[in-house]
Coordinates of C-alpha atoms in Angstrom, one line a residue:
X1 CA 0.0 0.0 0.0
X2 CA 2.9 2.4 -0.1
X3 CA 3.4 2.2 -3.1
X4 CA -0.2 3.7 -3.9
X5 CA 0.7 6.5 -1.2
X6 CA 3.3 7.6 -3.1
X7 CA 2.3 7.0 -6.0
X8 CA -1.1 9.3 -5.5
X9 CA 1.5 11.5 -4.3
X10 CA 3.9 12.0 -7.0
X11 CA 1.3 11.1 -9.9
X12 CA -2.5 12.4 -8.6
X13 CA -5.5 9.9 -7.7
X14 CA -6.4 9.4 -11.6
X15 CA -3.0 8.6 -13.0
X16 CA -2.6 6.4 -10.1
X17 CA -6.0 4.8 -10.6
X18 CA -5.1 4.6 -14.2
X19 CA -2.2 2.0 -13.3
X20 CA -4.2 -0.4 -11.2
X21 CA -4.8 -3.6 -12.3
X22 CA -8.2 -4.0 -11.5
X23 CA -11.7 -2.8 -9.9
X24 CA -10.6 -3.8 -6.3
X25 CA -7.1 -1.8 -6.9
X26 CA -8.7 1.4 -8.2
X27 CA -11.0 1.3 -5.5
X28 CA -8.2 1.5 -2.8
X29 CA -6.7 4.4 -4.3
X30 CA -9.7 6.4 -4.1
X31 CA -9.7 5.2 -0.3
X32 CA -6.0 5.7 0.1
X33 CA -6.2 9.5 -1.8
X34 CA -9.2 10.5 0.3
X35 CA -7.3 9.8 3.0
X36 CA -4.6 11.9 2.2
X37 CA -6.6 14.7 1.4
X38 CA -8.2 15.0 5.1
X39 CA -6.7 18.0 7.0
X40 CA -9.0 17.1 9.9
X41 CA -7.0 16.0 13.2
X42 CA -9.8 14.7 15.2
X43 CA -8.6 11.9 17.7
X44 CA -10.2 8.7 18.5
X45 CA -9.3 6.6 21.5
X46 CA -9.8 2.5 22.7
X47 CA -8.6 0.1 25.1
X48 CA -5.5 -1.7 24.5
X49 CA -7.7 -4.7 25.0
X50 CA -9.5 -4.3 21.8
X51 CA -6.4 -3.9 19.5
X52 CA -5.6 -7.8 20.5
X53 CA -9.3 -9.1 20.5
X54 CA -12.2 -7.8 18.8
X55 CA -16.3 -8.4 19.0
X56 CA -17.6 -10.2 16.3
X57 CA -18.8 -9.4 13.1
X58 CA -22.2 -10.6 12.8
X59 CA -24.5 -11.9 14.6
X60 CA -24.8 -14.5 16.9
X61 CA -27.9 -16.5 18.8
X62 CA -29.0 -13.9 21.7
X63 CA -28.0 -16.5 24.3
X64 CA -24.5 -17.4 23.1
X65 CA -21.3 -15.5 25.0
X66 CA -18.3 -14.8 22.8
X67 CA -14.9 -15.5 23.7
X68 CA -11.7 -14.4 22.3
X69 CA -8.2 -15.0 22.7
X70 CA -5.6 -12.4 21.5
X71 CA -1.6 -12.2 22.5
X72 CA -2.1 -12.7 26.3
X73 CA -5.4 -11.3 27.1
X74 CA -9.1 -13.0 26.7
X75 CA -12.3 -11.3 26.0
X76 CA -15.4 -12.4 27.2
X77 CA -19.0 -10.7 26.4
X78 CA -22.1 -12.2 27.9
X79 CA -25.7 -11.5 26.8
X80 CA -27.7 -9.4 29.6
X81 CA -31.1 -8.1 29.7
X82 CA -32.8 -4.7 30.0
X83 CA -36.2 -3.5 31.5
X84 CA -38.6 -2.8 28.9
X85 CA -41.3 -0.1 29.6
X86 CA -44.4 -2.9 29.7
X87 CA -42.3 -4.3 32.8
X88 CA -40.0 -7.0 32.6
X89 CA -36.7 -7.6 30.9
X90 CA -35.5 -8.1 27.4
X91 CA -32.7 -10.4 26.3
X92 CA -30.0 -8.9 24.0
X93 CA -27.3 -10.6 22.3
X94 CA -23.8 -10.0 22.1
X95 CA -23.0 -6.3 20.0
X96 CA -21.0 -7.1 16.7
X97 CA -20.3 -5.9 13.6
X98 CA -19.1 -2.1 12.6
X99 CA -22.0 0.0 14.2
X100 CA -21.1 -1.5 17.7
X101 CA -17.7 -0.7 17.1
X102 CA -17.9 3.1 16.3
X103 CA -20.3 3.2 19.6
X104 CA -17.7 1.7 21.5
X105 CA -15.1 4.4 20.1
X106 CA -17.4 7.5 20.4
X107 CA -17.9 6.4 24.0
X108 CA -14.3 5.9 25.2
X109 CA -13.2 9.1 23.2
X110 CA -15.3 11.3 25.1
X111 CA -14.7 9.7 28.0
X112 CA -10.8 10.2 27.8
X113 CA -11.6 13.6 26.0
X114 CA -13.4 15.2 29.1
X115 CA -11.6 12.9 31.6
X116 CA -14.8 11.7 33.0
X117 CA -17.0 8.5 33.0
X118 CA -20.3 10.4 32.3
X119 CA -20.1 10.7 28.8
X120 CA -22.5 13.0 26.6
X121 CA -25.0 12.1 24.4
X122 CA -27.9 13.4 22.4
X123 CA -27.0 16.1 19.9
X124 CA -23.1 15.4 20.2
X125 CA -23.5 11.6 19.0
X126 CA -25.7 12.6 16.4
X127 CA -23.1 15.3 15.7
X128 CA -20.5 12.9 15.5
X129 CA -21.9 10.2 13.8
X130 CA -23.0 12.3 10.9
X131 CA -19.2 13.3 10.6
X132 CA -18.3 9.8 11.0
X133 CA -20.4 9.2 7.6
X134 CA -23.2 7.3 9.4
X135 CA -26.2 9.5 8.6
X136 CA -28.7 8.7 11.0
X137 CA -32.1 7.5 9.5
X138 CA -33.7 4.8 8.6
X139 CA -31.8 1.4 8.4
X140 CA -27.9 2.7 9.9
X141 CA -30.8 4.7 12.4
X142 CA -32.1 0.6 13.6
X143 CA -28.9 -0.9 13.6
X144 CA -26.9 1.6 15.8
X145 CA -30.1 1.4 18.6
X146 CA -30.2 -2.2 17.8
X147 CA -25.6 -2.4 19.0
X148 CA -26.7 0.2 21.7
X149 CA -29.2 -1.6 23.1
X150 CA -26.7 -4.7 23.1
X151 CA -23.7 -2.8 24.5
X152 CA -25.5 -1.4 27.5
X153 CA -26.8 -5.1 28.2
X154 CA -23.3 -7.0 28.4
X155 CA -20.9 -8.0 30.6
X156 CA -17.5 -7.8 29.7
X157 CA -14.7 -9.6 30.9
X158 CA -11.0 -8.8 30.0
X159 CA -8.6 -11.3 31.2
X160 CA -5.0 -10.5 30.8
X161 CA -2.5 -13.4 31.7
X162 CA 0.3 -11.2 32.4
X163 CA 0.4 -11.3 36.2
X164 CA 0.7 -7.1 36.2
X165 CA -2.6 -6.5 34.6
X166 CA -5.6 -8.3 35.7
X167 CA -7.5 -6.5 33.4
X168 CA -11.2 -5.5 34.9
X169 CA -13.8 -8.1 36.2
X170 CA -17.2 -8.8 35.4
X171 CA -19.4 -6.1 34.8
X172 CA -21.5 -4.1 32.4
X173 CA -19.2 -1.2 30.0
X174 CA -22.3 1.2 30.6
X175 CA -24.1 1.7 34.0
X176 CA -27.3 2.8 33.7
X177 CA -28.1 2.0 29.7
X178 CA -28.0 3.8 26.9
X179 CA -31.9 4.9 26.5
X180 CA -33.0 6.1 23.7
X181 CA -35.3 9.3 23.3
X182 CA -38.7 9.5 22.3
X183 CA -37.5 11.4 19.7
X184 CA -35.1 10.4 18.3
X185 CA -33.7 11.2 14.8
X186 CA -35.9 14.3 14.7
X187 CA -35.1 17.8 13.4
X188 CA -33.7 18.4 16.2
X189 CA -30.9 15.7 16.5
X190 CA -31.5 14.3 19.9
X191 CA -30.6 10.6 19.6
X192 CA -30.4 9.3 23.4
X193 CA -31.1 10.5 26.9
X194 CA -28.2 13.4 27.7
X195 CA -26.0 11.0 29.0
X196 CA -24.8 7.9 30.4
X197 CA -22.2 6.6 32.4
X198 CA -19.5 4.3 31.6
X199 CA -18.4 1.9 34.8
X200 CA -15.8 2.6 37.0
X201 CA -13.5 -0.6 35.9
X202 CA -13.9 0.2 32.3
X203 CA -13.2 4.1 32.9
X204 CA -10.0 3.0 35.1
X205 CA -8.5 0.7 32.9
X206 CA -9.2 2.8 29.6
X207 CA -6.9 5.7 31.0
X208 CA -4.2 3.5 31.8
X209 CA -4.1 2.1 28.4
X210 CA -5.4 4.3 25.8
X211 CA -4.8 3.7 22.5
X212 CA -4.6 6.5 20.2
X213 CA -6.3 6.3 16.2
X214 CA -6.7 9.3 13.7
X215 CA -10.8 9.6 13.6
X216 CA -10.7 10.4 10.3
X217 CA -9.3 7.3 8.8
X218 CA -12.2 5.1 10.9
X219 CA -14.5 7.2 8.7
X220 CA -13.6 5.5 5.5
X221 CA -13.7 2.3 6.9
X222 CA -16.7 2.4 8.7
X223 CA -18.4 -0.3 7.0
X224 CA -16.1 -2.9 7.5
X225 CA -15.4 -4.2 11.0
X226 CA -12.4 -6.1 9.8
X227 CA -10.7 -3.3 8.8
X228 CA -11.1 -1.9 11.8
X229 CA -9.9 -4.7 13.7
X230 CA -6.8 -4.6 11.9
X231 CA -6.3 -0.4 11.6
X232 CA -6.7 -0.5 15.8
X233 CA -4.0 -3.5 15.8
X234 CA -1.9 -2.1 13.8
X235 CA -2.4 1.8 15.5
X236 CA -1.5 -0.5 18.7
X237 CA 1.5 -2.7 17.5
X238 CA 3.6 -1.4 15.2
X239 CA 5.0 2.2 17.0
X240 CA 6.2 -0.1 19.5
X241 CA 8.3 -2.4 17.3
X242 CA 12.2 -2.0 17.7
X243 CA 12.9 -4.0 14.6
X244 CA 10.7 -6.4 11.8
X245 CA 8.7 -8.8 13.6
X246 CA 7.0 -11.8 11.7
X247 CA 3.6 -12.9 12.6
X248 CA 3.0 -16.3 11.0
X249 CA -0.6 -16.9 9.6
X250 CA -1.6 -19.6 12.4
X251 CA -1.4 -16.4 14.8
X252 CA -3.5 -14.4 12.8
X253 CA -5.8 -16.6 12.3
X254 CA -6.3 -17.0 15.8
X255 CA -7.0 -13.5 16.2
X256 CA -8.5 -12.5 13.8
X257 CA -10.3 -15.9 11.9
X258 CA -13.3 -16.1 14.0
X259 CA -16.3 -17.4 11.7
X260 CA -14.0 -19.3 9.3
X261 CA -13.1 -23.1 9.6
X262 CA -10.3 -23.1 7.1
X263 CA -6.8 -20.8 7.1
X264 CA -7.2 -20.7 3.3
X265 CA -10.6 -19.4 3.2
X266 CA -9.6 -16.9 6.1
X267 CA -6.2 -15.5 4.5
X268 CA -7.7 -14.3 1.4
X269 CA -10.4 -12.2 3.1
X270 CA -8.0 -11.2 5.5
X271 CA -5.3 -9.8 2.9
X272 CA -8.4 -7.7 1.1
X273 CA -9.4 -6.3 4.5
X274 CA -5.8 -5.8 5.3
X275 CA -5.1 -3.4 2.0
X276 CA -8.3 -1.3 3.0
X277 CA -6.7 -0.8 6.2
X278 CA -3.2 -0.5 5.2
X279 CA -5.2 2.7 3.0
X280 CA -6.2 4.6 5.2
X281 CA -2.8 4.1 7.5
X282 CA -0.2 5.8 5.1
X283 CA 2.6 5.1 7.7
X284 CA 2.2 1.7 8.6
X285 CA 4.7 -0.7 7.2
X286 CA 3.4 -4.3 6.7
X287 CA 4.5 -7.1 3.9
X288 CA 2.3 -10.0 3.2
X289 CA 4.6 -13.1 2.6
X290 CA 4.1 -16.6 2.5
X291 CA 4.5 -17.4 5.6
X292 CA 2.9 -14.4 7.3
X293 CA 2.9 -10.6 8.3
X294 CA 6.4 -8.9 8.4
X295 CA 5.4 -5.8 10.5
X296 CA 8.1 -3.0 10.6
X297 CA 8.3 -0.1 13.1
X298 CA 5.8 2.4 12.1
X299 CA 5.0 6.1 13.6
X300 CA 1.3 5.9 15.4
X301 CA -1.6 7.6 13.3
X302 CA -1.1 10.3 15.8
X303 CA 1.9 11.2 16.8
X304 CA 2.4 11.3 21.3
X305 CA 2.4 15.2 21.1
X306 CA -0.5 15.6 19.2
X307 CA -2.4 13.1 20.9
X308 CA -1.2 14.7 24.4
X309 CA -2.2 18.3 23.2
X310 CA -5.8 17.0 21.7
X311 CA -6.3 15.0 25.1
X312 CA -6.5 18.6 26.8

């Protein structure tokens, strides 16, 4: 994907286009150039512990938990229920796919943002949201109360097996629920109740390991929750490297292979979701060989000064 970086650079998006291949190519330039173009420095922030394990991409029976295993740390999310306003409870399933991950990220970027677990809702969400490219109305409107709804319902459990970090127990990300408003998506914008609160492990565990991305390159991935997977792993591994470090296909696969049966099936989806976010990560350094990733000491998306002066 460097090579379309600089070659968008030194040639334009069309002549660069011009030189692709195929559809899939061309495509990615477009990506890669609209990314270069963006002046915008908005920052978003995660937990470590969902660069190395991820929710999962679609859907799965409302009474199954998911467990994932990523480089010494496990996640576990457990269905929960909610009160519904007839009385009683409603079960939701596990949160997955793309829209339950740019809740996730609006929610711990405001929280580190304004250094508080009681994180702002209504008009701001809908303000960000719309910027993020998910216009909200109609179907996108469903599916983000739909991964809401789920979110505020879980229990989370991150489990890290390095004696030093025990991660955070048991417990819901969101105290209280995220409600929506009885009038939502009207003219004007309100989307939830003003606020909600995040809990106290989650809040406590998110400062002490933050992980900085550039907002705007989420934005053109939106869509794809693999992509997003790998753009947060990589915003999370690769600054830290001191030299190349080969990660064999067996290893990504465990990661990242959940909902394939076969390495071979996996890889080739993985590769294609890989070079989307390889396009919107102009620094990162990554080869795809034979055997595996080569990934080579990159700069962050944001840079430790910028991300400490936009954390003020």
């Amino acid at each position: 994907m460097g090579q379309i970086h600089h070659l968008i650079t030194q040639l334009g998006r069309d002549q660069a286009k011009a030189l692709q291949p195929d559809p899939e190519r061309r495509s990615l330039v477009d990506v890669a150039a609209a990314v270069l173009e963006e002046e915008r420095q908005e920052l978003g922030i995660t937990y470590s512990g969902f660069a190395l394990t991820a929710l999962p991409h679609r859907r799965l029976p409302d009474d199954q938990p998911w467990e994932r295993r990523g480089h010494k740390i496990r996640l576990l999310i457990e269905p929960g229920r909610l009160p519904v306003r007839n009385g009683g409870f409603k079960l939701y399933g596990v949160p997955y796919g793309s829209r339950a991950r740019m809740i996730l990220l609006y929610l711990q970027t405001r929280a580190i943002q304004t250094d508080s677990r009681e994180v702002e809702l209504g008009r701001s969400m809908h303000e960000w949201l719309d910027r993020m490219g998910l216009s909200v109305g109609g179907q996108t409107y469903r599916d983000i109360r739909e991964q809401a709804s789920r979110i505020a319902a879980c229990n989370l459990t991150f489990a890290w097996e390095d004696a030093h970090s025990i991660g955070f127990e048991k417990g819901s990300i969101v105290k209280g629920g995220v409600h929506f408003s009885a009038n939502a998506g009207s003219s004007q914008g309100t989307l939830w109740e003003d606020r909600v609160l995040l809990s106290e492990a989650f809040f406590r565990e998110l400062k002490a390991h933050p992980v900085p991305i550039w907002e705007p390159a989420l934005r053109h991935i939106q869509n794809n929750s693999t992509s997003i997977d790998i753009y947060i792993w990589l915003a999370y591994r690769l600054h830290s490297l001191s030299r190349a470090t080969p990660i064999t296909w067996p290893a990504v696969f465990e990661q990242f292979g959940a909902g394939y049966s076969r390495l071979r099936d996996f890889r080739k989806r993985f590769i294609e979701a890989l070079q989307l976010a390889l396009a919107v990560y102009p620094d990162a350094r990554v080869d795809v060989e034979e055997q595996g990733l080569l990934l080579h000491p990159s700069p962050p998306p944001i840079p430790e000064k910028k991300f400490a002066q936009l954390c003020r």
